[in-house]
């Protein structure tokens, strides 16, 4: 159980306190300065794909409001800002480099450095140029080679100022969800294409790591979304087998190729009918297993897994659009996600901070080859209300964040080498197929006016990070923020 007063012990010197966003979720300016459609622009235009017909076209207008957003980060005292670059802005249609696209990120990096904030760059947060999807997307091996070229372009423009390079964010989503379930762009429902996307994204990661390393990048890693797979009844072999399958598809087919240069034996067997063997060419696994300097861990909730039908309606894996969804669990479509009665967020995801501690300790114990860890995303969606005084009293989110930070502290105490925590998200934003319905920000955005207001959770997070930085002295007060237009 988490303590009521969060302790600032255990965090090593230099621990990074940050916050994260992604290009397609915040930038807007979907067709400005040469940018063309990403798969998310195209997917969102199809009625039924995104709740309320929302699109990322305007998002929270970060493309135009970037200096003001960096000022808010500075006001919160963030050490680092994790953002992604848009491939469709930098190489529209997947074709030639668009200098104006690169200029935006160059200005962003300068603005961050000027504010004393460490830029933490992700090359791929799901927004493939639609032109490349038209050529087969991630089911096509060639896309991996195009990604390595794009990585070089971004390094050429920003490598003199950016030290931290992340290849992919949550490849689980951009492969199994995007090509298997249809809940994410490009909306395909083809299990063989989903498995091909997994392998080709791994390959793209490995090729980019090699290129970036040769070019001189200091810190290179990948971010995976990982979950504890908990059998509903550990004594029931059907539930245990379902939990094994879930663990394979959610965690191990991503962790092990990247960390060990090999797919797990059981996953290879499970995925043979979907063509995994045929996709692997000589040299691929060595490329994919190129050493990395950090692993980013995104964690929101655990998963209670059963192999039996469930009627509780607890499944928190549904997307937001109206379109019928297929299962992303290739070869394991029968697995279910019953409820164990824990509180849930507005995403219907269970709240269980101790799951984060368990996950970090498991990673540290099971993977001797593990590099240092950073929590690159953790946070919660709740239905916020702006008070008459213009504040956002989001007590549930505040509790969620502080309890999870305590879970990180406990994991460090138990030997996990965790060096940073990025709260998701800096700003309310486009939550994929949920559109603008789900708010994850520590800064509230009024979508009509684009006015930003720091939520109470943002103030509490800022105070906590300051207390750690100041060597456990009492947390300084962060002045209540006036809304920024
Ligand atoms: O908004 C997403 C983010 O893009 C990737 N990780 C999970 C977040 C919440 O769903």
Short mmCIF file of C-alpha atoms and ligand atoms in Angstrom, two decimals:
data_model
loop_
_atom_site.label_atom_id
_atom_site.label_comp_id
_atom_site.label_asym_id
_atom_site.label_seq_id
_atom_site.Cartn_x
_atom_site.Cartn_y
_atom_site.Cartn_z
CA UNK A 1 0.00 0.00 0.00
CA UNK A 2 1.29 3.46 -0.84
CA UNK A 3 2.09 5.94 1.89
CA UNK A 4 -0.14 9.01 2.18
CA UNK A 5 2.80 11.38 2.34
CA UNK A 6 5.03 10.50 -0.58
CA UNK A 7 8.66 10.03 0.37
CA UNK A 8 11.43 11.51 -1.71
CA UNK A 9 13.97 8.85 -0.69
CA UNK A 10 15.58 6.37 -3.04
CA UNK A 11 15.75 8.45 -6.22
CA UNK A 12 19.39 8.51 -7.38
CA UNK A 13 21.16 11.85 -8.00
CA UNK A 14 20.33 13.19 -11.42
CA UNK A 15 17.01 11.32 -11.61
CA UNK A 16 15.07 12.88 -14.50
CA UNK A 17 11.56 14.25 -13.91
CA UNK A 18 9.84 14.84 -17.20
CA UNK A 19 6.64 14.81 -19.15
CA UNK A 20 5.79 13.46 -22.59
CA UNK A 21 3.67 14.06 -25.69
CA UNK A 22 3.66 12.79 -29.28
CA UNK A 23 3.61 14.72 -32.55
CA UNK A 24 0.26 13.52 -33.90
CA UNK A 25 -1.41 14.07 -30.54
CA UNK A 26 -0.41 17.68 -29.98
CA UNK A 27 0.98 19.43 -33.04
CA UNK A 28 -1.97 19.97 -35.39
CA UNK A 29 -0.85 21.84 -38.53
CA UNK A 30 -1.57 18.62 -40.36
CA UNK A 31 -0.91 20.00 -43.83
CA UNK A 32 1.19 23.05 -43.07
CA UNK A 33 4.72 23.85 -44.25
CA UNK A 34 4.80 20.84 -46.54
CA UNK A 35 3.50 18.17 -44.14
CA UNK A 36 1.28 15.55 -45.75
CA UNK A 37 -1.05 12.91 -44.33
CA UNK A 38 0.18 10.44 -41.77
CA UNK A 39 -1.77 7.21 -41.41
CA UNK A 40 -3.58 8.82 -38.48
CA UNK A 41 -4.79 11.78 -40.60
CA UNK A 42 -6.15 9.36 -43.18
CA UNK A 43 -7.59 6.88 -40.65
CA UNK A 44 -9.38 9.61 -38.68
CA UNK A 45 -11.17 10.85 -41.82
CA UNK A 46 -13.04 7.55 -42.16
CA UNK A 47 -16.35 7.82 -40.29
CA UNK A 48 -16.52 5.52 -37.28
CA UNK A 49 -12.79 5.16 -36.77
CA UNK A 50 -12.42 7.90 -34.15
CA UNK A 51 -14.96 8.83 -31.52
CA UNK A 52 -17.11 11.86 -32.39
CA UNK A 53 -15.40 12.10 -35.78
CA UNK A 54 -12.42 13.85 -34.12
CA UNK A 55 -9.19 14.21 -36.08
CA UNK A 56 -5.60 15.24 -35.27
CA UNK A 57 -5.78 18.10 -37.80
CA UNK A 58 -5.65 20.86 -35.16
CA UNK A 59 -4.94 18.87 -31.98
CA UNK A 60 -3.75 21.37 -29.36
CA UNK A 61 -2.02 23.58 -31.89
CA UNK A 62 1.40 22.93 -30.36
CA UNK A 63 2.99 23.59 -33.76
CA UNK A 64 2.08 27.26 -33.36
CA UNK A 65 2.10 27.50 -29.56
CA UNK A 66 5.38 25.67 -28.96
CA UNK A 67 7.29 28.54 -27.23
CA UNK A 68 4.40 29.08 -24.82
CA UNK A 69 4.22 25.33 -24.11
CA UNK A 70 7.94 25.23 -23.37
CA UNK A 71 7.42 28.16 -20.99
CA UNK A 72 4.81 26.08 -19.15
CA UNK A 73 7.31 23.19 -18.89
CA UNK A 74 9.80 25.62 -17.40
CA UNK A 75 7.19 26.90 -14.96
CA UNK A 76 6.63 23.29 -13.85
CA UNK A 77 10.38 22.84 -13.44
CA UNK A 78 10.59 19.82 -15.75
CA UNK A 79 14.06 18.36 -16.26
CA UNK A 80 13.15 16.84 -19.60
CA UNK A 81 10.52 16.87 -22.33
CA UNK A 82 9.84 13.71 -24.27
CA UNK A 83 8.41 14.47 -27.72
CA UNK A 84 8.27 12.73 -31.07
CA UNK A 85 9.19 13.92 -34.53
CA UNK A 86 6.66 13.45 -37.30
CA UNK A 87 8.00 11.38 -40.18
CA UNK A 88 5.17 12.76 -42.36
CA UNK A 89 6.35 16.31 -41.61
CA UNK A 90 10.02 15.56 -42.21
CA UNK A 91 9.61 13.32 -45.26
CA UNK A 92 6.10 14.04 -46.56
CA UNK A 93 4.68 10.98 -48.29
CA UNK A 94 7.90 9.19 -47.31
CA UNK A 95 9.67 11.04 -50.13
CA UNK A 96 12.37 13.73 -49.91
CA UNK A 97 13.35 15.68 -46.82
CA UNK A 98 11.23 18.75 -46.10
CA UNK A 99 13.57 21.38 -44.56
CA UNK A 100 10.62 23.27 -43.04
CA UNK A 101 9.59 20.14 -41.16
CA UNK A 102 13.04 19.77 -39.65
CA UNK A 103 13.16 23.47 -38.81
CA UNK A 104 10.20 23.12 -36.45
CA UNK A 105 12.02 20.49 -34.38
CA UNK A 106 15.23 22.49 -34.50
CA UNK A 107 13.39 25.48 -33.02
CA UNK A 108 11.77 23.24 -30.40
CA UNK A 109 15.14 21.82 -29.34
CA UNK A 110 16.67 25.31 -29.12
CA UNK A 111 13.73 26.55 -27.07
CA UNK A 112 14.06 23.58 -24.68
CA UNK A 113 17.80 24.00 -24.24
CA UNK A 114 17.36 27.71 -23.66
CA UNK A 115 14.86 26.83 -20.89
CA UNK A 116 17.30 24.31 -19.37
CA UNK A 117 15.10 21.33 -20.39
CA UNK A 118 16.65 18.15 -21.78
CA UNK A 119 15.17 17.14 -25.15
CA UNK A 120 14.20 13.42 -25.23
CA UNK A 121 13.40 12.55 -28.81
CA UNK A 122 11.31 9.68 -30.19
CA UNK A 123 11.48 9.00 -33.91
CA UNK A 124 8.30 6.99 -34.29
CA UNK A 125 5.12 7.46 -32.31
CA UNK A 126 2.73 5.80 -34.80
CA UNK A 127 2.44 8.43 -37.55
CA UNK A 128 3.72 6.65 -40.65
CA UNK A 129 3.54 8.81 -43.81
CA UNK A 130 0.41 7.66 -45.66
CA UNK A 131 2.49 7.41 -48.84
CA UNK A 132 4.48 4.59 -47.24
CA UNK A 133 1.30 2.86 -46.04
CA UNK A 134 0.06 2.97 -49.64
CA UNK A 135 3.23 1.07 -50.57
CA UNK A 136 2.46 -1.67 -48.02
CA UNK A 137 3.22 0.05 -44.73
CA UNK A 138 4.88 -1.97 -41.99
CA UNK A 139 3.81 -5.22 -43.63
CA UNK A 140 6.40 -4.32 -46.29
CA UNK A 141 10.03 -4.94 -45.32
CA UNK A 142 11.11 -1.93 -47.36
CA UNK A 143 9.55 0.42 -44.78
CA UNK A 144 12.30 -0.58 -42.33
CA UNK A 145 14.95 0.72 -44.74
CA UNK A 146 13.00 3.95 -45.22
CA UNK A 147 12.89 4.36 -41.43
CA UNK A 148 16.67 4.05 -41.13
CA UNK A 149 17.04 6.84 -43.72
CA UNK A 150 14.59 9.04 -41.86
CA UNK A 151 16.52 8.46 -38.61
CA UNK A 152 19.68 9.67 -40.34
CA UNK A 153 17.90 12.81 -41.59
CA UNK A 154 16.73 13.68 -38.10
CA UNK A 155 20.15 13.02 -36.62
CA UNK A 156 21.80 15.21 -39.26
CA UNK A 157 19.56 18.11 -38.22
CA UNK A 158 19.45 17.66 -34.44
CA UNK A 159 22.32 15.37 -33.47
CA UNK A 160 24.48 18.32 -32.42
CA UNK A 161 21.96 19.15 -29.63
CA UNK A 162 19.95 16.03 -28.81
CA UNK A 163 21.58 13.34 -26.66
CA UNK A 164 18.66 10.95 -26.08
CA UNK A 165 17.27 9.06 -29.06
CA UNK A 166 14.34 6.65 -28.90
CA UNK A 167 13.59 4.66 -32.03
CA UNK A 168 10.01 3.46 -31.43
CA UNK A 169 7.25 4.17 -28.98
CA UNK A 170 5.13 1.12 -28.10
CA UNK A 171 5.64 -0.98 -31.23
CA UNK A 172 2.93 -3.28 -29.84
CA UNK A 173 0.36 -0.61 -30.77
CA UNK A 174 1.70 0.30 -34.20
CA UNK A 175 1.92 -3.38 -35.20
CA UNK A 176 -0.67 -5.58 -33.48
CA UNK A 177 -3.26 -2.85 -32.88
CA UNK A 178 -2.71 -1.04 -36.19
CA UNK A 179 -2.54 -4.09 -38.46
CA UNK A 180 -4.37 -6.73 -36.38
CA UNK A 181 -7.26 -5.19 -34.48
CA UNK A 182 -8.03 -2.25 -36.73
CA UNK A 183 -8.51 -0.02 -33.69
CA UNK A 184 -5.45 2.04 -34.58
CA UNK A 185 -4.23 3.41 -37.90
CA UNK A 186 -3.91 2.16 -40.56
CA UNK A 187 -6.91 0.12 -39.42
CA UNK A 188 -6.01 -3.19 -41.01
CA UNK A 189 -7.39 -6.44 -39.58
CA UNK A 190 -4.94 -8.97 -40.93
CA UNK A 191 -3.04 -11.13 -38.41
CA UNK A 192 -0.27 -12.01 -40.90
CA UNK A 193 0.29 -8.32 -41.68
CA UNK A 194 0.32 -7.62 -37.93
CA UNK A 195 3.09 -10.16 -37.37
CA UNK A 196 5.01 -8.80 -40.35
CA UNK A 197 4.67 -5.32 -38.85
CA UNK A 198 6.14 -6.57 -35.55
CA UNK A 199 9.19 -8.01 -37.29
CA UNK A 200 9.73 -5.08 -39.64
CA UNK A 201 9.48 -2.55 -36.82
CA UNK A 202 12.06 -4.56 -34.88
CA UNK A 203 14.28 -4.52 -37.93
CA UNK A 204 13.77 -0.78 -38.40
CA UNK A 205 14.69 -0.26 -34.75
CA UNK A 206 17.90 -2.30 -35.09
CA UNK A 207 18.95 -0.59 -38.31
CA UNK A 208 18.33 2.85 -36.82
CA UNK A 209 20.31 1.95 -33.66
CA UNK A 210 23.27 0.96 -35.83
CA UNK A 211 23.05 4.12 -37.96
CA UNK A 212 22.62 6.45 -34.99
CA UNK A 213 25.50 4.80 -33.16
CA UNK A 214 27.78 5.26 -36.17
CA UNK A 215 26.74 8.87 -36.46
CA UNK A 216 27.70 9.47 -32.83
CA UNK A 217 24.43 9.43 -30.85
CA UNK A 218 25.19 9.19 -27.13
CA UNK A 219 22.10 7.52 -25.69
CA UNK A 220 19.92 5.26 -27.83
CA UNK A 221 16.93 3.23 -26.70
CA UNK A 222 13.40 2.08 -27.37
CA UNK A 223 10.15 2.46 -25.44
CA UNK A 224 7.92 -0.57 -24.87
CA UNK A 225 4.49 -0.70 -23.25
CA UNK A 226 4.70 -3.55 -20.78
CA UNK A 227 2.16 -5.10 -18.47
CA UNK A 228 2.02 -7.77 -15.78
CA UNK A 229 0.11 -10.75 -17.13
CA UNK A 230 -1.75 -12.21 -14.16
CA UNK A 231 -3.65 -15.51 -14.55
CA UNK A 232 -7.17 -15.14 -13.10
CA UNK A 233 -6.79 -18.45 -11.33
CA UNK A 234 -3.15 -19.54 -11.13
CA UNK A 235 -4.33 -23.09 -10.36
CA UNK A 236 -6.31 -23.28 -13.61
CA UNK A 237 -4.18 -24.48 -16.58
CA UNK A 238 -6.50 -22.72 -19.06
CA UNK A 239 -5.95 -19.36 -17.34
CA UNK A 240 -2.22 -20.02 -16.99
CA UNK A 241 -1.90 -20.77 -20.71
CA UNK A 242 -3.90 -17.63 -21.59
CA UNK A 243 -1.57 -15.57 -19.36
CA UNK A 244 1.47 -17.10 -21.08
CA UNK A 245 0.09 -16.16 -24.50
CA UNK A 246 -0.69 -12.62 -23.37
CA UNK A 247 2.77 -12.22 -21.84
CA UNK A 248 4.32 -13.42 -25.10
CA UNK A 249 2.36 -11.00 -27.30
CA UNK A 250 2.37 -7.98 -25.01
CA UNK A 251 5.84 -8.22 -23.50
CA UNK A 252 8.27 -10.90 -24.57
CA UNK A 253 8.06 -10.67 -28.39
CA UNK A 254 9.21 -7.07 -27.96
CA UNK A 255 11.65 -7.38 -25.06
CA UNK A 256 13.60 -10.43 -26.16
CA UNK A 257 14.44 -9.61 -29.79
CA UNK A 258 15.63 -6.17 -28.68
CA UNK A 259 17.53 -7.27 -25.56
CA UNK A 260 18.69 -10.74 -26.65
CA UNK A 261 18.50 -10.74 -30.43
CA UNK A 262 16.04 -13.67 -30.38
CA UNK A 263 12.30 -14.28 -30.28
CA UNK A 264 11.18 -16.44 -27.35
CA UNK A 265 10.90 -20.10 -28.37
CA UNK A 266 7.22 -20.35 -27.39
CA UNK A 267 6.34 -17.17 -29.34
CA UNK A 268 8.07 -18.54 -32.44
CA UNK A 269 5.90 -21.64 -32.21
CA UNK A 270 2.71 -19.67 -31.53
CA UNK A 271 3.33 -17.34 -34.46
CA UNK A 272 4.54 -19.87 -37.01
CA UNK A 273 1.06 -20.16 -38.60
CA UNK A 274 1.18 -16.38 -39.14
CA UNK A 275 4.45 -16.48 -41.03
CA UNK A 276 6.97 -15.23 -38.45
CA UNK A 277 9.65 -17.77 -39.47
CA UNK A 278 9.47 -16.79 -43.13
CA UNK A 279 9.97 -13.12 -42.31
CA UNK A 280 13.30 -13.59 -40.53
CA UNK A 281 16.23 -13.25 -42.95
CA UNK A 282 19.86 -14.05 -42.16
CA UNK A 283 21.39 -11.29 -40.07
CA UNK A 284 18.04 -9.81 -38.97
CA UNK A 285 18.23 -10.94 -35.37
CA UNK A 286 21.79 -9.61 -34.92
CA UNK A 287 20.66 -6.26 -36.30
CA UNK A 288 17.62 -6.20 -34.04
CA UNK A 289 19.68 -7.08 -30.97
CA UNK A 290 22.14 -4.18 -31.42
CA UNK A 291 23.02 -2.97 -27.90
CA UNK A 292 20.96 -0.10 -26.52
CA UNK A 293 21.73 2.35 -23.72
CA UNK A 294 18.31 2.52 -22.08
CA UNK A 295 14.92 0.89 -22.12
CA UNK A 296 11.87 3.12 -21.88
CA UNK A 297 9.00 1.50 -20.00
CA UNK A 298 5.43 2.70 -20.49
CA UNK A 299 3.06 1.29 -17.91
CA UNK A 300 -0.55 2.17 -17.16
CA UNK A 301 -2.17 -0.97 -15.76
CA UNK A 302 -1.82 -4.70 -15.21
CA UNK A 303 -3.89 -7.32 -16.98
CA UNK A 304 -5.82 -10.06 -15.27
CA UNK A 305 -6.05 -12.80 -17.88
CA UNK A 306 -8.38 -15.73 -18.38
CA UNK A 307 -8.79 -18.39 -21.05
CA UNK A 308 -12.50 -18.63 -20.26
CA UNK A 309 -15.29 -16.42 -21.60
CA UNK A 310 -15.96 -13.34 -19.52
CA UNK A 311 -19.16 -11.38 -19.28
CA UNK A 312 -18.07 -8.74 -16.76
CA UNK A 313 -17.49 -6.20 -19.53
CA UNK A 314 -14.27 -5.20 -17.75
CA UNK A 315 -12.01 -5.39 -20.80
CA UNK A 316 -10.03 -2.17 -20.84
CA UNK A 317 -8.49 -2.88 -24.24
CA UNK A 318 -11.31 -1.54 -26.40
CA UNK A 319 -10.64 1.44 -28.65
CA UNK A 320 -12.79 4.49 -29.03
CA UNK A 321 -14.25 4.40 -32.52
CA UNK A 322 -17.55 2.87 -33.53
CA UNK A 323 -16.11 0.42 -36.04
CA UNK A 324 -16.15 -3.30 -35.18
CA UNK A 325 -12.77 -4.35 -33.84
CA UNK A 326 -10.86 -7.56 -34.36
CA UNK A 327 -8.61 -9.00 -31.68
CA UNK A 328 -4.98 -7.86 -31.56
CA UNK A 329 -4.05 -11.10 -29.79
CA UNK A 330 -2.85 -13.00 -32.84
CA UNK A 331 -3.49 -16.72 -32.32
CA UNK A 332 -4.90 -16.03 -28.85
CA UNK A 333 -8.18 -14.35 -29.75
CA UNK A 334 -10.00 -16.26 -27.00
CA UNK A 335 -8.22 -14.60 -24.06
CA UNK A 336 -10.39 -12.43 -21.81
CA UNK A 337 -9.75 -9.67 -19.26
CA UNK A 338 -12.02 -10.19 -16.24
CA UNK A 339 -12.30 -7.67 -13.43
CA UNK A 340 -10.72 -8.05 -10.01
CA UNK A 341 -12.72 -5.16 -8.63
CA UNK A 342 -9.99 -2.50 -8.49
CA UNK A 343 -10.85 1.18 -9.10
CA UNK A 344 -10.62 2.22 -12.75
CA UNK A 345 -9.70 5.38 -14.66
CA UNK A 346 -11.80 6.97 -17.39
CA UNK A 347 -10.11 4.57 -19.85
CA UNK A 348 -11.55 1.65 -17.86
CA UNK A 349 -7.96 0.74 -16.93
CA UNK A 350 -7.48 -0.55 -13.41
CA UNK A 351 -5.54 1.48 -10.86
CA UNK A 352 -2.88 -0.60 -9.15
CA UNK A 353 0.38 1.30 -8.51
CA UNK A 354 2.08 -1.73 -7.04
CA UNK A 355 1.91 -3.32 -10.49
CA UNK A 356 4.54 -0.83 -11.65
CA UNK A 357 6.88 -1.87 -8.84
CA UNK A 358 6.34 -5.54 -9.70
CA UNK A 359 6.99 -4.98 -13.38
CA UNK A 360 10.25 -3.10 -12.77
CA UNK A 361 11.48 -5.71 -10.30
CA UNK A 362 10.55 -8.53 -12.70
CA UNK A 363 12.44 -6.88 -15.57
CA UNK A 364 15.50 -6.40 -13.38
CA UNK A 365 15.45 -9.99 -12.16
CA UNK A 366 14.62 -11.79 -15.42
CA UNK A 367 16.80 -9.83 -17.83
CA UNK A 368 20.46 -9.65 -16.78
CA UNK A 369 21.15 -7.78 -20.05
CA UNK A 370 18.74 -4.99 -19.10
CA UNK A 371 20.11 -1.45 -19.63
CA UNK A 372 19.07 1.40 -17.30
CA UNK A 373 15.31 1.97 -17.23
CA UNK A 374 13.29 5.13 -17.65
CA UNK A 375 9.54 5.27 -17.11
CA UNK A 376 8.78 7.06 -20.36
CA UNK A 377 4.99 7.09 -19.79
CA UNK A 378 2.66 6.68 -16.85
CA UNK A 379 -0.47 8.65 -16.09
CA UNK A 380 -4.23 8.55 -16.09
CA UNK A 381 -7.30 9.86 -17.88
CA UNK A 382 -10.07 11.30 -15.72
CA UNK A 383 -12.99 13.54 -16.57
CA UNK A 384 -11.69 16.92 -15.41
CA UNK A 385 -13.75 19.92 -14.48
CA UNK A 386 -12.42 23.47 -14.49
CA UNK A 387 -13.55 25.14 -11.24
CA UNK A 388 -15.16 28.59 -10.94
CA UNK A 389 -11.76 29.89 -9.76
CA UNK A 390 -10.15 28.64 -12.97
CA UNK A 391 -8.27 25.77 -11.31
CA UNK A 392 -8.48 22.08 -12.20
CA UNK A 393 -8.79 20.08 -8.97
CA UNK A 394 -7.92 16.62 -10.33
CA UNK A 395 -7.41 14.77 -7.06
CA UNK A 396 -7.67 11.29 -8.66
CA UNK A 397 -4.91 11.98 -11.13
CA UNK A 398 -2.74 13.59 -8.44
CA UNK A 399 -3.09 10.48 -6.28
CA UNK A 400 -2.43 8.24 -9.29
CA UNK A 401 0.81 10.01 -10.19
CA UNK A 402 2.19 10.29 -6.66
CA UNK A 403 1.34 6.65 -5.89
CA UNK A 404 3.07 5.46 -9.06
CA UNK A 405 6.10 7.59 -8.29
CA UNK A 406 6.19 5.85 -4.91
CA UNK A 407 6.03 2.50 -6.70
CA UNK A 408 9.09 3.53 -8.71
CA UNK A 409 10.84 4.47 -5.49
CA UNK A 410 10.01 1.05 -4.01
CA UNK A 411 11.32 -0.70 -7.14
CA UNK A 412 14.59 1.24 -6.90
CA UNK A 413 14.87 0.16 -3.28
CA UNK A 414 14.49 -3.42 -4.49
CA UNK A 415 17.30 -3.11 -6.98
CA UNK A 416 15.72 -1.77 -10.20
CA UNK A 417 17.99 0.70 -12.01
CA UNK A 418 15.40 3.37 -12.83
CA UNK A 419 16.77 6.78 -13.76
CA UNK A 420 13.78 8.86 -14.76
CA UNK A 421 10.01 9.25 -14.85
CA UNK A 422 7.96 11.02 -17.53
CA UNK A 423 4.33 11.65 -16.74
CA UNK A 424 1.88 11.15 -19.61
CA UNK A 425 0.94 13.68 -20.69
CA UNK A 426 2.08 17.27 -20.57
CA UNK A 427 -1.13 18.48 -22.24
CA UNK A 428 -4.60 17.09 -22.80
CA UNK A 429 -4.50 15.90 -26.39
CA UNK A 430 -5.75 13.68 -29.22
CA UNK A 431 -6.14 10.29 -27.59
CA UNK A 432 -6.12 8.26 -30.84
CA UNK A 433 -9.41 6.47 -31.53
CA UNK A 434 -10.88 8.09 -28.41
CA UNK A 435 -10.40 11.50 -30.01
CA UNK A 436 -10.50 14.36 -27.50
CA UNK A 437 -12.80 12.48 -25.12
CA UNK A 438 -10.06 11.26 -22.74
CA UNK A 439 -7.87 13.76 -20.93
CA UNK A 440 -4.44 12.63 -19.71
CA UNK A 441 -2.76 16.02 -19.32
CA UNK A 442 -1.23 17.61 -16.26
CA UNK A 443 -2.15 20.78 -18.15
CA UNK A 444 -5.79 21.23 -19.13
CA UNK A 445 -6.54 22.42 -22.66
CA UNK A 446 -9.80 24.10 -23.57
CA UNK A 447 -10.27 22.71 -27.08
CA UNK A 448 -12.41 25.68 -28.19
CA UNK A 449 -9.96 28.39 -27.21
CA UNK A 450 -6.70 26.41 -26.77
CA UNK A 451 -6.29 28.05 -23.34
CA UNK A 452 -3.95 26.02 -21.12
CA UNK A 453 -4.38 25.70 -17.33
CA UNK A 454 -2.00 23.76 -15.12
CA UNK A 455 -4.00 21.15 -13.21
CA UNK A 456 -3.51 20.48 -9.50
CA UNK A 457 -1.76 17.22 -10.49
CA UNK A 458 0.81 19.25 -12.46
CA UNK A 459 1.45 21.48 -9.45
CA UNK A 460 1.78 18.49 -7.11
CA UNK A 461 4.12 16.66 -9.52
CA UNK A 462 6.24 19.76 -9.86
CA UNK A 463 6.46 20.20 -6.05
CA UNK A 464 7.38 16.56 -5.56
CA UNK A 465 10.16 16.64 -8.18
CA UNK A 466 11.52 19.84 -6.63
CA UNK A 467 11.58 18.21 -3.20
CA UNK A 468 13.60 15.28 -4.54
CA UNK A 469 15.98 17.63 -6.34
CA UNK A 470 16.46 19.70 -3.20
CA UNK A 471 17.62 16.69 -1.24
CA UNK A 472 14.38 15.86 0.57
CA UNK A 473 13.89 19.33 1.94
CA UNK A 474 10.22 20.36 2.31
CA UNK A 475 8.63 20.77 -1.09
CA UNK A 476 8.57 24.41 -2.23
CA UNK A 477 5.19 25.82 -3.21
CA UNK A 478 4.61 26.24 -6.93
CA UNK A 479 2.49 29.36 -7.42
CA UNK A 480 -0.98 28.63 -8.79
CA UNK A 481 -0.89 29.25 -12.51
CA UNK A 482 -3.10 31.66 -14.37
CA UNK A 483 -4.60 30.22 -17.57
CA UNK A 484 -2.51 30.92 -20.67
CA UNK A 485 -4.30 31.73 -23.92
O1 LIG B 1 -1.82 8.50 -25.48
C1 LIG B 1 -1.16 7.28 -25.42
C2 LIG B 1 0.25 7.43 -25.95
O2 LIG B 1 0.28 7.92 -27.23
C3 LIG B 1 0.93 6.08 -25.95
N1 LIG B 1 0.83 5.44 -24.68
C4 LIG B 1 -0.47 5.38 -24.05
C5 LIG B 1 -1.08 6.76 -24.01
C6 LIG B 1 -2.47 6.71 -23.33
O3 LIG B 1 -3.31 5.85 -24.04
#
